[in-house]
Coordinates of C-alpha atoms and ligand atoms in Angstrom, one line a residue:
Chain A
M29 CA 0.0 0.0 0.0
S30 CA 1.4 3.4 -0.8
L31 CA 1.7 5.9 2.0
R32 CA -0.8 8.3 0.5
N33 CA -3.4 5.5 0.3
F34 CA -2.6 4.4 3.7
I35 CA -3.1 7.9 5.2
D36 CA -6.3 8.3 3.3
K37 CA -7.6 5.1 4.9
A38 CA -6.0 5.8 8.3
V39 CA -7.2 9.4 8.8
S40 CA -10.9 9.7 9.1
P41 CA -12.4 12.0 6.4
W42 CA -14.1 14.2 9.0
M43 CA -10.6 14.9 10.4
Q44 CA -9.3 16.3 7.1
A45 CA -11.9 19.0 7.1
D46 CA -11.2 22.4 8.7
G47 CA -13.2 23.6 11.6
P48 CA -13.6 26.9 13.6
D49 CA -10.6 27.7 15.9
S50 CA -8.8 24.7 14.5
D51 CA -5.4 26.3 15.3
I52 CA -6.1 25.3 18.9
V53 CA -9.2 23.1 19.0
L54 CA -8.4 19.9 17.1
S55 CA -11.8 18.3 17.5
S56 CA -15.1 18.4 19.4
R57 CA -16.9 15.3 20.6
I58 CA -20.3 14.5 22.0
R59 CA -21.1 11.1 23.5
L60 CA -24.5 9.9 24.7
A61 CA -24.9 6.7 26.8
R62 CA -28.2 4.9 26.3
N63 CA -29.6 1.6 27.5
L64 CA -32.5 -0.6 26.6
S65 CA -35.1 -1.3 29.2
E66 CA -35.7 -5.0 28.1
F67 CA -32.1 -6.2 28.8
A68 CA -29.7 -6.4 31.6
F69 CA -26.8 -3.9 31.2
P70 CA -23.8 -5.4 29.3
V71 CA -21.5 -5.3 32.4
I72 CA -23.5 -8.0 34.2
A73 CA -25.3 -9.7 31.3
S74 CA -24.7 -13.3 30.6
K75 CA -23.3 -14.4 27.2
Q76 CA -26.8 -15.4 26.1
Q77 CA -28.3 -12.1 27.3
S78 CA -25.6 -10.1 25.5
E79 CA -26.1 -12.1 22.3
K80 CA -29.8 -11.5 22.5
A81 CA -29.4 -7.8 23.0
L82 CA -26.9 -7.5 20.1
E83 CA -29.3 -9.4 17.8
H84 CA -32.2 -7.2 18.9
I85 CA -30.2 -4.0 18.1
K86 CA -28.8 -5.4 14.9
T87 CA -32.2 -6.3 13.3
R88 CA -33.5 -2.8 14.0
I89 CA -30.6 -0.7 13.0
K90 CA -28.4 -2.5 10.6
D91 CA -28.4 -1.2 7.0
Q92 CA -30.5 1.8 8.1
S93 CA -29.5 5.3 7.1
Y94 CA -29.9 8.6 8.9
H95 CA -30.4 11.7 6.9
T96 CA -27.3 13.0 5.2
L97 CA -25.0 10.6 7.1
G98 CA -25.7 7.8 4.7
K99 CA -25.6 4.2 5.6
F100 CA -23.9 3.0 8.8
E101 CA -21.5 0.0 8.4
W102 CA -22.2 -2.7 11.0
I103 CA -18.8 -4.0 12.3
Q104 CA -19.0 -6.9 14.8
M105 CA -16.0 -7.1 17.1
D106 CA -15.6 -10.9 17.1
E107 CA -15.1 -10.7 13.3
L108 CA -12.1 -8.4 13.6
E109 CA -8.4 -9.2 14.0
P110 CA -6.8 -7.7 17.1
I111 CA -4.8 -5.3 15.0
E112 CA -7.9 -4.1 13.2
K113 CA -9.6 -3.4 16.6
R114 CA -6.5 -1.5 17.8
V115 CA -6.6 0.7 14.7
L116 CA -10.3 1.6 15.5
V117 CA -9.2 2.5 19.0
E118 CA -6.4 4.7 17.7
K119 CA -8.9 6.4 15.4
H120 CA -11.1 7.0 18.5
L121 CA -14.0 5.2 16.8
I122 CA -14.2 2.6 19.5
S123 CA -13.2 2.6 23.2
P124 CA -10.4 0.5 24.6
Y125 CA -13.2 -1.2 26.6
L126 CA -15.0 -2.3 23.4
D127 CA -11.8 -3.7 22.1
K128 CA -10.7 -5.6 25.2
D129 CA -13.5 -6.2 27.7
S130 CA -16.8 -6.4 25.9
K131 CA -18.6 -9.5 24.7
Y132 CA -21.0 -9.7 21.7
S133 CA -20.2 -6.1 20.8
A134 CA -20.3 -4.2 17.6
V135 CA -19.9 -0.7 16.2
L136 CA -21.8 1.3 13.6
I137 CA -19.7 3.8 11.7
N138 CA -20.8 6.2 8.9
E139 CA -18.8 6.8 5.8
S140 CA -17.0 9.9 6.9
E141 CA -16.4 8.2 10.3
S142 CA -17.8 11.3 12.1
V143 CA -20.4 9.2 13.9
S144 CA -19.9 5.9 15.7
I145 CA -22.4 4.0 17.7
M146 CA -21.0 1.4 20.0
V147 CA -23.2 -1.6 20.9
N148 CA -22.8 -3.5 24.1
E149 CA -20.0 -1.4 25.5
E150 CA -20.4 -0.6 29.2
D151 CA -23.9 0.6 28.1
H152 CA -26.1 -0.9 25.4
L153 CA -25.6 2.1 23.1
R154 CA -22.9 4.8 23.0
I155 CA -23.6 7.4 20.4
Q156 CA -20.5 9.4 19.5
C157 CA -20.3 12.4 17.1
L158 CA -16.9 13.9 16.2
F159 CA -16.5 17.3 14.5
P160 CA -13.3 19.1 13.4
G161 CA -12.4 22.2 15.3
F162 CA -14.6 23.9 17.9
Q163 CA -18.1 22.7 17.1
L164 CA -19.7 21.4 20.3
N165 CA -23.2 22.8 19.6
E166 CA -23.1 21.3 16.1
A167 CA -22.0 17.9 17.5
L168 CA -24.8 18.1 20.2
T169 CA -27.5 18.8 17.6
L170 CA -26.4 15.9 15.5
A171 CA -26.1 13.6 18.5
N172 CA -29.6 14.6 19.6
G173 CA -31.0 13.9 16.1
I174 CA -29.4 10.4 16.0
D175 CA -30.7 9.8 19.5
D176 CA -34.3 10.6 18.5
W177 CA -33.9 8.4 15.5
I178 CA -32.7 5.5 17.5
E179 CA -35.3 6.1 20.2
E180 CA -38.0 5.4 17.6
K181 CA -36.8 1.8 17.4
F182 CA -36.0 1.0 21.0
N183 CA -37.4 1.4 24.5
Y184 CA -34.8 3.4 26.4
A185 CA -34.1 2.9 30.1
F186 CA -35.3 6.2 31.3
D187 CA -36.7 7.5 34.6
E188 CA -38.3 10.9 35.1
T189 CA -36.3 11.6 38.2
R190 CA -32.9 10.1 37.3
G191 CA -33.0 10.6 33.6
Y192 CA -31.3 8.2 31.2
L193 CA -30.2 5.2 33.3
T194 CA -26.7 4.1 32.7
S195 CA -24.5 1.3 34.0
C196 CA -22.2 3.7 35.8
P197 CA -23.6 6.2 38.3
T198 CA -21.1 8.8 36.9
N199 CA -23.1 8.9 33.6
V200 CA -26.7 8.9 34.8
G201 CA -29.0 11.8 33.9
T202 CA -28.1 13.1 30.5
G203 CA -25.6 10.3 29.7
L204 CA -23.7 13.1 28.1
R205 CA -19.9 13.4 27.8
A206 CA -18.9 16.5 25.9
S207 CA -15.2 17.0 25.2
V208 CA -12.8 18.9 23.1
M209 CA -9.2 18.0 22.1
V210 CA -7.0 21.1 22.4
H211 CA -3.4 21.7 21.4
L212 CA -1.8 24.0 24.0
P213 CA 1.9 24.3 23.2
A214 CA 2.4 27.9 24.2
L215 CA 0.6 27.4 27.6
M216 CA 3.0 24.5 28.2
I217 CA 6.2 26.3 27.1
T218 CA 5.3 29.3 29.2
Q219 CA 4.3 26.9 32.1
R220 CA 1.0 28.7 32.5
M221 CA -0.9 25.4 32.1
N222 CA 0.1 24.4 35.6
R223 CA -2.1 27.2 37.0
I224 CA -4.9 26.8 34.5
A225 CA -5.6 23.1 34.8
P226 CA -6.6 23.2 38.4
A227 CA -8.8 26.2 37.7
I228 CA -10.6 24.2 35.0
N229 CA -11.2 21.5 37.5
Q230 CA -13.0 24.0 39.7
F231 CA -15.7 24.2 37.0
G232 CA -16.4 20.5 37.3
L233 CA -14.4 19.7 34.2
A234 CA -11.7 17.1 33.7
V235 CA -8.4 17.8 32.0
R236 CA -6.2 15.0 30.7
G237 CA -3.7 14.1 28.1
I238 CA -5.0 11.9 25.5
Y239 CA -2.2 10.4 23.6
G240 CA 0.4 8.2 25.2
E241 CA 0.2 6.0 28.2
G242 CA -1.8 7.0 31.3
S243 CA -2.5 10.7 31.6
E244 CA 0.7 12.1 30.1
A245 CA -0.2 14.9 27.6
L246 CA 1.9 13.7 24.6
G247 CA 2.2 16.4 22.0
N248 CA 0.7 19.0 24.3
V249 CA -2.8 17.7 23.3
F250 CA -5.3 17.7 26.1
Q251 CA -8.9 16.6 26.4
I252 CA -11.3 18.8 28.4
S253 CA -14.6 17.2 29.3
N254 CA -17.6 17.5 31.7
Q255 CA -17.7 15.3 34.8
I256 CA -21.2 16.1 35.9
T257 CA -24.0 14.5 33.9
L258 CA -26.9 14.8 36.3
G259 CA -28.9 17.9 37.3
K260 CA -27.9 20.1 34.4
S261 CA -29.4 20.2 30.9
E262 CA -27.4 19.1 27.9
E263 CA -27.3 22.6 26.6
D264 CA -26.0 23.9 29.9
I265 CA -23.3 21.2 30.1
V266 CA -22.1 22.1 26.6
E267 CA -22.4 25.8 27.2
D268 CA -20.3 25.6 30.4
L269 CA -17.6 23.6 28.7
R270 CA -17.7 26.0 25.7
G271 CA -17.2 29.0 28.0
V272 CA -14.1 27.5 29.6
V273 CA -12.6 26.4 26.3
M274 CA -13.2 29.9 24.9
Q275 CA -11.1 31.3 27.7
L276 CA -8.5 28.6 27.2
I277 CA -8.3 29.6 23.5
N278 CA -7.8 33.2 24.4
Q279 CA -5.1 32.3 26.9
E280 CA -3.2 30.1 24.4
K281 CA -3.4 32.9 21.8
A282 CA -2.1 35.4 24.3
A283 CA 0.8 33.0 25.2
R284 CA 1.6 32.5 21.5
K285 CA 1.7 36.3 21.0
D286 CA 4.0 36.7 24.0
L287 CA 6.3 34.0 22.8
L288 CA 6.6 35.7 19.3
K289 CA 7.2 39.1 20.9
M290 CA 9.6 38.2 23.6
S291 CA 11.5 35.2 22.2
K292 CA 10.9 34.9 18.5
V293 CA 14.4 33.5 17.6
Q294 CA 14.2 31.0 20.4
L295 CA 10.8 29.9 19.2
E296 CA 12.0 29.6 15.6
D297 CA 15.0 27.7 16.8
R298 CA 12.8 25.3 18.7
V299 CA 10.4 24.8 15.8
Y300 CA 13.1 24.3 13.2
R301 CA 15.1 21.9 15.3
S302 CA 12.0 19.8 15.8
Y303 CA 11.3 20.0 12.0
G304 CA 14.9 18.8 11.5
I305 CA 14.5 15.9 13.8
L306 CA 11.3 14.8 12.2
A307 CA 12.7 15.1 8.7
N308 CA 16.0 13.4 9.4
S309 CA 15.9 11.0 12.4
R310 CA 16.3 7.3 11.9
I311 CA 15.0 6.2 15.3
I312 CA 12.4 8.2 17.2
H313 CA 10.4 7.4 20.4
S314 CA 6.7 8.3 20.5
K315 CA 7.4 10.9 23.2
E316 CA 10.0 12.7 21.1
A317 CA 7.9 12.4 18.0
A318 CA 4.9 13.9 19.8
K319 CA 7.0 16.8 21.2
C320 CA 8.5 17.6 17.7
L321 CA 5.1 17.3 16.0
S322 CA 3.7 19.7 18.6
D323 CA 6.5 22.2 17.9
V324 CA 6.1 21.9 14.1
R325 CA 2.3 22.3 14.3
L326 CA 2.9 25.5 16.4
G327 CA 5.3 26.7 13.7
I328 CA 2.7 26.1 11.1
D329 CA 0.0 28.0 13.1
L330 CA 2.4 30.9 13.6
E331 CA 3.3 30.9 9.9
L332 CA 6.9 30.1 10.6
I333 CA 6.6 27.0 8.4
D334 CA 4.5 27.1 5.3
E335 CA 5.3 23.9 3.4
L336 CA 3.4 21.5 5.7
P337 CA -0.4 21.2 6.2
K338 CA -2.0 21.9 9.5
T339 CA -3.4 18.5 9.8
I340 CA 0.0 16.9 10.1
L341 CA -0.1 16.9 13.9
N342 CA -3.4 15.1 14.2
E343 CA -2.5 12.8 11.3
L344 CA 0.9 11.8 12.5
M345 CA -0.2 11.5 16.1
V346 CA -2.6 8.8 15.0
L347 CA -0.3 7.2 12.4
T348 CA 2.7 6.8 14.6
Q349 CA 0.8 4.9 17.3
P350 CA 1.8 1.2 17.7
G351 CA -1.4 -0.2 16.0
F352 CA -1.1 1.9 12.9
L353 CA 2.7 1.3 12.6
Q354 CA 2.1 -2.5 12.6
H355 CA -0.8 -2.1 10.3
Y356 CA 1.2 -0.1 7.8
F357 CA 4.4 -2.3 7.9
R358 CA 2.2 -5.4 8.1
E359 CA 4.2 -7.1 10.8
S360 CA 4.3 -7.1 14.6
L361 CA 7.1 -4.9 15.9
T362 CA 9.2 -4.8 19.0
P363 CA 9.4 -1.4 20.7
D364 CA 12.9 -0.8 19.2
E365 CA 11.7 -1.7 15.7
R366 CA 8.7 0.5 16.2
D367 CA 10.9 3.5 16.9
I368 CA 12.8 2.8 13.6
R369 CA 9.6 2.4 11.6
R370 CA 8.1 5.5 13.2
A371 CA 11.1 7.6 12.1
T372 CA 10.8 6.1 8.6
L373 CA 7.1 6.8 8.3
I374 CA 7.5 10.4 9.5
R375 CA 10.3 11.0 7.0
E376 CA 8.3 9.5 4.2
R377 CA 5.3 11.6 5.2
I378 CA 7.3 14.9 5.1
Q379 CA 8.9 13.9 1.8
L380 CA 5.5 13.2 0.4
E381 CA 4.5 16.8 1.1
N382 CA 7.7 18.2 -0.5
S383 CA 7.3 16.1 -3.6
D384 CA 3.6 17.0 -3.8
Q385 CA 4.7 20.7 -3.9
S386 CA 7.4 20.3 -6.5
T387 CA 5.1 18.6 -8.9
D388 CA 2.4 21.3 -8.5
Chain B
M14 CA 2.8 21.8 39.3
E15 CA 4.5 18.9 41.0
C16 CA 2.8 15.7 42.1
Q17 CA 1.5 16.0 45.6
E18 CA 2.4 12.4 46.4
C19 CA 6.1 11.9 45.2
H20 CA 6.9 15.7 44.8
I21 CA 9.3 14.7 42.0
R22 CA 7.3 14.2 38.7
P23 CA 5.0 16.9 37.4
A24 CA 1.3 16.3 38.2
T25 CA -0.6 15.3 35.1
L26 CA -3.9 14.2 36.7
H27 CA -6.0 16.9 38.2
F28 CA -9.4 16.3 39.7
T29 CA -11.7 17.2 42.5
K30 CA -12.7 14.6 45.0
I31 CA -15.9 15.4 46.9
I32 CA -16.2 13.4 50.1
N33 CA -19.0 14.2 52.5
G34 CA -19.5 17.5 50.7
N35 CA -15.8 18.5 51.2
K36 CA -14.0 19.3 48.1
T37 CA -10.3 18.3 47.8
E38 CA -8.1 19.1 44.9
V39 CA -6.0 16.1 43.9
H40 CA -2.9 16.5 41.7
L41 CA -1.0 13.4 40.9
C42 CA 1.6 12.1 38.4
E43 CA 0.7 9.1 36.3
E44 CA 2.8 6.7 38.3
C45 CA 1.4 7.7 41.7
A46 CA -2.1 7.8 40.4
R47 CA -1.7 4.2 39.2
E48 CA -0.2 3.2 42.5
K49 CA -3.0 4.7 44.5
G50 CA -5.5 3.3 42.1
E51 CA -6.9 6.7 41.6
G52 CA -9.0 6.9 38.5
F53 CA -6.9 4.9 36.1
T54 CA -7.6 1.7 34.1
G55 CA -5.1 0.0 31.9
S56 CA -6.0 2.3 29.0
N57 CA -5.7 6.0 29.3
A58 CA -9.4 6.4 30.0
F59 CA -10.2 8.5 33.0
S60 CA -12.6 6.8 35.3
I61 CA -13.5 7.4 38.9
H62 CA -14.8 3.9 39.4
N63 CA -12.2 3.0 42.0
L64 CA -12.9 6.2 43.9
L65 CA -16.6 5.6 43.5
S66 CA -16.3 2.0 44.8
G67 CA -14.6 3.5 47.8
L68 CA -17.5 5.8 48.4
L69 CA -20.1 3.1 48.0
N70 CA -18.4 0.8 50.5
F71 CA -17.9 3.7 52.9
E72 CA -21.6 3.9 53.1
Q73 CA -22.2 0.4 54.4
P74 CA -21.0 0.1 57.9
M75 CA -23.3 2.9 58.9
S76 CA -26.4 1.3 57.4
D77 CA -25.5 -2.0 58.9
H78 CA -25.6 -0.5 62.3
G79 CA -29.1 0.8 61.6
A80 CA -32.3 -1.0 62.4
E81 CA -33.4 -1.4 58.8
E82 CA -32.5 -4.3 56.4
P83 CA -28.7 -4.5 55.9
A84 CA -27.9 -2.6 52.7
Q85 CA -25.7 -5.4 51.3
T86 CA -28.5 -7.8 50.8
I87 CA -31.0 -5.5 49.1
Q88 CA -31.5 -7.2 45.7
C89 CA -32.8 -6.0 42.4
S90 CA -35.8 -8.3 41.4
K91 CA -35.2 -7.8 37.7
C92 CA -31.5 -8.6 37.3
G93 CA -30.6 -10.1 40.7
L94 CA -27.8 -7.7 41.5
T95 CA -27.4 -7.1 45.2
Y96 CA -26.4 -3.7 46.7
G97 CA -23.3 -5.4 47.9
E98 CA -22.3 -6.4 44.4
F99 CA -23.2 -2.9 43.1
A100 CA -20.9 -1.4 45.7
R101 CA -18.1 -3.7 44.7
I102 CA -18.3 -3.2 40.9
G103 CA -19.6 0.3 41.0
K104 CA -22.1 -0.5 38.2
F105 CA -25.9 -1.0 38.0
G106 CA -27.1 -4.2 36.4
C107 CA -30.3 -2.9 34.8
D108 CA -32.8 -0.1 34.9
E109 CA -34.7 -1.6 37.8
C110 CA -31.6 -1.4 40.0
Y111 CA -32.1 2.3 40.3
K112 CA -35.5 1.6 41.9
A113 CA -34.2 -1.2 44.1
F114 CA -31.4 0.8 45.5
N115 CA -33.2 4.1 45.4
N116 CA -33.1 4.7 49.1
K117 CA -29.3 4.6 49.0
L118 CA -28.7 6.6 45.9
N119 CA -29.1 10.2 46.8
P120 CA -25.9 10.5 48.8
I121 CA -23.9 8.7 46.1
L122 CA -25.3 10.8 43.3
R123 CA -24.8 14.0 45.3
K124 CA -21.1 13.2 45.7
V125 CA -20.6 12.3 42.1
H126 CA -22.6 15.1 40.5
S127 CA -21.8 18.0 42.7
G128 CA -24.9 17.9 44.9
N129 CA -27.4 17.0 42.1
T130 CA -29.8 14.0 42.4
T131 CA -32.5 14.9 39.8
H132 CA -32.4 14.9 36.0
T133 CA -33.3 18.2 34.4
G134 CA -32.2 17.5 30.8
K135 CA -33.6 15.8 27.7
I136 CA -36.8 13.7 27.8
P137 CA -37.1 11.0 25.2
K138 CA -39.4 12.1 22.4
R139 CA -41.4 8.9 22.1
I140 CA -41.6 7.2 25.5
G141 CA -41.4 10.5 27.3
K142 CA -44.2 12.2 25.4
D143 CA -46.6 12.1 28.5
I144 CA -43.9 13.4 30.8
S145 CA -43.2 16.3 28.4
A146 CA -46.9 17.1 28.0
R147 CA -47.4 17.0 31.8
R148 CA -44.4 19.3 32.4
K149 CA -45.6 21.7 29.8
L150 CA -49.1 21.8 31.4
T151 CA -47.6 22.4 34.9
D152 CA -45.5 25.2 33.5
L153 CA -48.5 26.8 31.8
K154 CA -50.6 26.6 35.0
R155 CA -47.8 28.3 36.9
Q156 CA -47.7 31.1 34.3
L157 CA -51.5 31.4 34.4
H158 CA -51.4 31.7 38.2
E159 CA -48.7 34.4 38.0
H160 CA -50.7 36.4 35.4
V161 CA -53.8 36.2 37.6
E162 CA -51.9 37.4 40.6
R163 CA -50.6 40.4 38.7
E164 CA -54.1 41.0 37.4
E165 CA -52.9 40.6 33.8
F166 CA -56.2 39.0 32.7
E167 CA -55.8 39.3 29.0
E168 CA -52.6 37.3 29.1
A169 CA -54.2 34.9 31.6
A170 CA -57.1 34.2 29.2
K171 CA -54.7 33.4 26.4
I172 CA -52.9 30.9 28.5
R173 CA -56.1 29.4 29.8
D174 CA -57.1 28.7 26.2
V175 CA -53.8 27.0 25.5
I176 CA -54.3 24.8 28.6
R177 CA -57.8 23.9 27.6
E178 CA -56.7 22.9 24.2
L179 CA -53.8 20.8 25.5
E180 CA -56.1 19.1 28.1
N181 CA -58.7 18.3 25.5
G182 CA -56.1 17.2 23.0
G183 CA -54.7 14.8 25.6
E184 CA -58.0 13.1 26.0
S185 CA -58.8 12.5 22.3
Ligands
ZN30 ZN1 4.0 11.3 41.9
ZN31 ZN1 -31.2 -4.7 38.3

């Protein structure tokens, strides 16, 4: 497979579109947790019960289409190779839980991969809508529409007092998790994030790194999401998150301005060194790759580098994860081999951009 | 900010723990968070299940001392989950569990959702039709009452007509 084809397959079409404030907000996500009243929740269901629930859902939803989204593809987890599941996890289309811990589970994905509906995850249904840039309200509107469409076919577990009943008490009520993925290099360089993160927590929002192991914020990419799902309307939850993220965008912009004003040469040096490493290294660890990609992306946003596309950060953050590397090179890799292959893939990706331009 | 546990590595996990209504800020590095079992599963998914499970178990000694039925053995008649199991896994087994354990839920929900225990968001379009209609009616009656109190009779009449229409429509 050529690298270009591989990227086109690996990077979800929705991710290649540009969104508002996409110099800082990489993507916006809405997730709704829903359960069916007829069946025990997947966490405690027996194999037979899970199989029955899956069949019940499959017959009512498979091959159906919703408005402009087109047809959903029904992908059953037990029919996938481990590596294929891993790739879906790395594309954020399924959760690690669906990959590893679920039984009789499936996912419905639309063509642009902006919507995925997980079946028999921790809850019977998890509706997820992904939008490029800062588009929480758009994502909520779409998720609500899909939710209404699904509700025509199923009896939701709903209670007037407690709301949508979920397996975990942390999701009950709206079942809503709203989140944004933000790239905050200047707040990290200027060490202002240390003060800002706890302040965000005060608003009942969680801040965490999303790439890499544990909570480490690889590539200065953070996820900000609501923790409270009960006692607030969906609109209020999204509005509160939106307000905080707006402030975060302003802070990051101010920090970028300060860096340009106070230490432009140092910033250029940092950006170009990282570009040099990405374009030339033969062995690169995921941590170093993420750091360099973050620097280069900042360089692109500040118009210090103009020959690379903005999407290179999101794209290579996904592509250089272990699952994708193995998928691309079609073999299982030891961590050392992975670092070599990662360097190769990044170099090839950058060369691809340069050759694209010379042929234009 | 440095990790409050080891004071060596930078804190990358920040969250608010609310125990008995007291908020505590927690700032941990990845390693210490994992060691303390705070919020981390094998993947990088944030979860507060461990913390939650702690809260649920914390509740029990108190209720066991009470005169009522020991909380542990309360069982959901639909899926068979006991409160003891619920406390251990931190998950409900079905929609009926919410009713079965209802007496125990408010303190838990309050802790998890910043004091909230009642849903105020979306109501399902199809199965929630009656609820929505009833709420709309209640709201209109409240408005009617307010208009009458303020002697705004023209407005009140308009609302009374809407209420009549809704009530008749509901019967047909
Ligand atoms: Zn530590
Ligand atoms: Zn139950």
